[in-house]
């Protein structure tokens, strides 16, 4: 189905769709433990995450003065039935905020238990063993581009 959509888009000249294949250069190089590949032409990709849930703990400041970051945990729920029982499964997410204006706002005003909407992208952190430079742990983090606060009203069930 996707192949048909792409061929139709190429046939009718829709923006961003081209019939030519993507050609890549053969040179790979590494910068700061991230694999980067030189390409002749860029291809559109999407890395987008949107979460609606509750803050697990008050935000914390981390990083250095040159590269500060505010992090917090967030819970989302999946509800389903198992026989007669209604089950709620909780998933925990690590959120990192790098944007200066957003970072300070999140640190000052976001509190544990508050309902929040986070829009951003998925990023991966690798922790390496200093002795042999092997990967010890790899974890996913949501890098927030926008955080929407919901007001805490008395008696509200948002």
mmCIF file of C-alpha atoms in Angstrom, residues 23-130:
data_model
loop_
_atom_site.group_PDB
_atom_site.id
_atom_site.type_symbol
_atom_site.label_atom_id
_atom_site.label_comp_id
_atom_site.label_asym_id
_atom_site.label_seq_id
_atom_site.Cartn_x
_atom_site.Cartn_y
_atom_site.Cartn_z
ATOM 1 C CA UNK A 23 22.425 7.508 -3.309
ATOM 2 C CA UNK A 24 24.801 7.529 -0.372
ATOM 3 C CA UNK A 25 28.514 8.089 -0.177
ATOM 4 C CA UNK A 26 30.674 5.262 1.114
ATOM 5 C CA UNK A 27 32.433 7.308 3.801
ATOM 6 C CA UNK A 28 31.302 6.718 7.405
ATOM 7 C CA UNK A 29 32.778 8.588 10.318
ATOM 8 C CA UNK A 30 32.120 8.853 14.043
ATOM 9 C CA UNK A 31 31.606 12.033 16.055
ATOM 10 C CA UNK A 32 30.981 11.873 19.796
ATOM 11 C CA UNK A 33 30.005 8.172 19.705
ATOM 12 C CA UNK A 34 27.223 8.831 17.175
ATOM 13 C CA UNK A 35 27.331 7.204 13.779
ATOM 14 C CA UNK A 36 27.019 9.723 10.970
ATOM 15 C CA UNK A 37 26.862 9.045 7.266
ATOM 16 C CA UNK A 38 27.470 11.574 4.497
ATOM 17 C CA UNK A 39 24.745 11.581 1.843
ATOM 18 C CA UNK A 40 24.375 13.352 -1.479
ATOM 19 C CA UNK A 41 20.687 14.102 -0.912
ATOM 20 C CA UNK A 42 18.669 14.145 2.304
ATOM 21 C CA UNK A 43 15.642 11.958 2.860
ATOM 22 C CA UNK A 44 12.656 12.983 5.015
ATOM 23 C CA UNK A 45 12.178 10.937 8.202
ATOM 24 C CA UNK A 46 9.899 11.344 11.206
ATOM 25 C CA UNK A 47 10.860 10.922 14.851
ATOM 26 C CA UNK A 48 7.879 12.257 16.779
ATOM 27 C CA UNK A 49 6.465 11.380 20.193
ATOM 28 C CA UNK A 50 3.360 12.719 21.948
ATOM 29 C CA UNK A 51 2.563 11.651 25.516
ATOM 30 C CA UNK A 52 -0.314 12.622 27.822
ATOM 31 C CA UNK A 53 0.088 11.542 31.419
ATOM 32 C CA UNK A 54 1.161 12.498 34.924
ATOM 33 C CA UNK A 55 4.514 13.664 36.282
ATOM 34 C CA UNK A 56 6.180 11.017 38.468
ATOM 35 C CA UNK A 57 8.544 13.280 40.435
ATOM 36 C CA UNK A 58 9.486 16.962 40.621
ATOM 37 C CA UNK A 59 11.875 17.949 37.791
ATOM 38 C CA UNK A 60 15.638 17.875 38.460
ATOM 39 C CA UNK A 61 18.423 20.018 37.022
ATOM 40 C CA UNK A 62 21.283 17.973 35.560
ATOM 41 C CA UNK A 63 24.169 18.350 33.163
ATOM 42 C CA UNK A 64 26.822 21.046 33.203
ATOM 43 C CA UNK A 65 26.707 24.831 32.992
ATOM 44 C CA UNK A 66 27.552 24.611 29.288
ATOM 45 C CA UNK A 67 24.970 21.864 28.630
ATOM 46 C CA UNK A 68 22.196 22.088 31.238
ATOM 47 C CA UNK A 69 19.161 19.824 31.117
ATOM 48 C CA UNK A 70 16.028 19.359 33.212
ATOM 49 C CA UNK A 71 14.690 15.811 33.531
ATOM 50 C CA UNK A 72 11.536 14.318 34.974
ATOM 51 C CA UNK A 73 9.660 11.031 34.838
ATOM 52 C CA UNK A 74 6.180 10.647 33.408
ATOM 53 C CA UNK A 75 3.588 7.900 33.688
ATOM 54 C CA UNK A 76 1.112 6.854 31.008
ATOM 55 C CA UNK A 77 -1.509 4.120 31.335
ATOM 56 C CA UNK A 78 -2.991 1.455 29.096
ATOM 57 C CA UNK A 79 -6.362 0.069 30.164
ATOM 58 C CA UNK A 80 -7.671 -3.325 29.082
ATOM 59 C CA UNK A 81 -10.013 -6.107 30.196
ATOM 60 C CA UNK A 82 -8.834 -9.505 31.321
ATOM 61 C CA UNK A 83 -11.946 -11.601 31.749
ATOM 62 C CA UNK A 84 -14.196 -9.638 34.108
ATOM 63 C CA UNK A 85 -11.375 -7.506 35.522
ATOM 64 C CA UNK A 86 -10.340 -4.072 34.281
ATOM 65 C CA UNK A 87 -6.507 -3.886 34.262
ATOM 66 C CA UNK A 88 -4.423 -0.713 34.127
ATOM 67 C CA UNK A 89 -0.798 -1.092 33.003
ATOM 68 C CA UNK A 90 1.542 1.826 33.782
ATOM 69 C CA UNK A 91 4.488 2.733 31.540
ATOM 70 C CA UNK A 92 7.201 5.111 32.778
ATOM 71 C CA UNK A 93 9.046 7.522 30.484
ATOM 72 C CA UNK A 94 12.163 9.642 31.028
ATOM 73 C CA UNK A 95 11.742 13.203 29.709
ATOM 74 C CA UNK A 96 14.689 15.560 29.010
ATOM 75 C CA UNK A 97 14.229 19.303 28.346
ATOM 76 C CA UNK A 98 17.140 21.159 26.706
ATOM 77 C CA UNK A 99 15.481 24.322 25.321
ATOM 78 C CA UNK A 100 16.420 27.215 27.651
ATOM 79 C CA UNK A 101 13.015 28.917 27.995
ATOM 80 C CA UNK A 102 11.168 25.617 28.291
ATOM 81 C CA UNK A 103 13.753 24.117 30.650
ATOM 82 C CA UNK A 104 13.358 26.939 33.208
ATOM 83 C CA UNK A 105 9.552 26.919 33.000
ATOM 84 C CA UNK A 106 9.381 23.161 33.539
ATOM 85 C CA UNK A 107 11.785 23.338 36.474
ATOM 86 C CA UNK A 108 9.850 26.155 38.199
ATOM 87 C CA UNK A 109 6.229 25.201 37.631
ATOM 88 C CA UNK A 110 5.892 21.457 36.974
ATOM 89 C CA UNK A 111 5.113 19.353 40.057
ATOM 90 C CA UNK A 112 4.694 15.691 40.922
ATOM 91 C CA UNK A 113 1.242 14.354 40.016
ATOM 92 C CA UNK A 114 0.445 17.147 37.566
ATOM 93 C CA UNK A 115 -1.154 16.169 34.257
ATOM 94 C CA UNK A 116 1.024 17.158 31.300
ATOM 95 C CA UNK A 117 1.271 16.787 27.515
ATOM 96 C CA UNK A 118 4.789 16.303 26.118
ATOM 97 C CA UNK A 119 5.665 16.604 22.442
ATOM 98 C CA UNK A 120 9.147 15.739 21.276
ATOM 99 C CA UNK A 121 11.363 13.108 19.753
ATOM 100 C CA UNK A 122 12.861 9.810 20.811
ATOM 101 C CA UNK A 123 16.557 9.890 21.695
ATOM 102 C CA UNK A 124 18.909 7.163 22.926
ATOM 103 C CA UNK A 125 21.616 7.320 25.559
ATOM 104 C CA UNK A 126 24.510 4.873 25.708
ATOM 105 C CA UNK A 127 26.505 4.262 28.847
ATOM 106 C CA UNK A 128 29.923 2.756 28.185
ATOM 107 C CA UNK A 129 32.342 0.820 30.356
ATOM 108 C CA UNK A 130 35.452 3.060 30.682
#
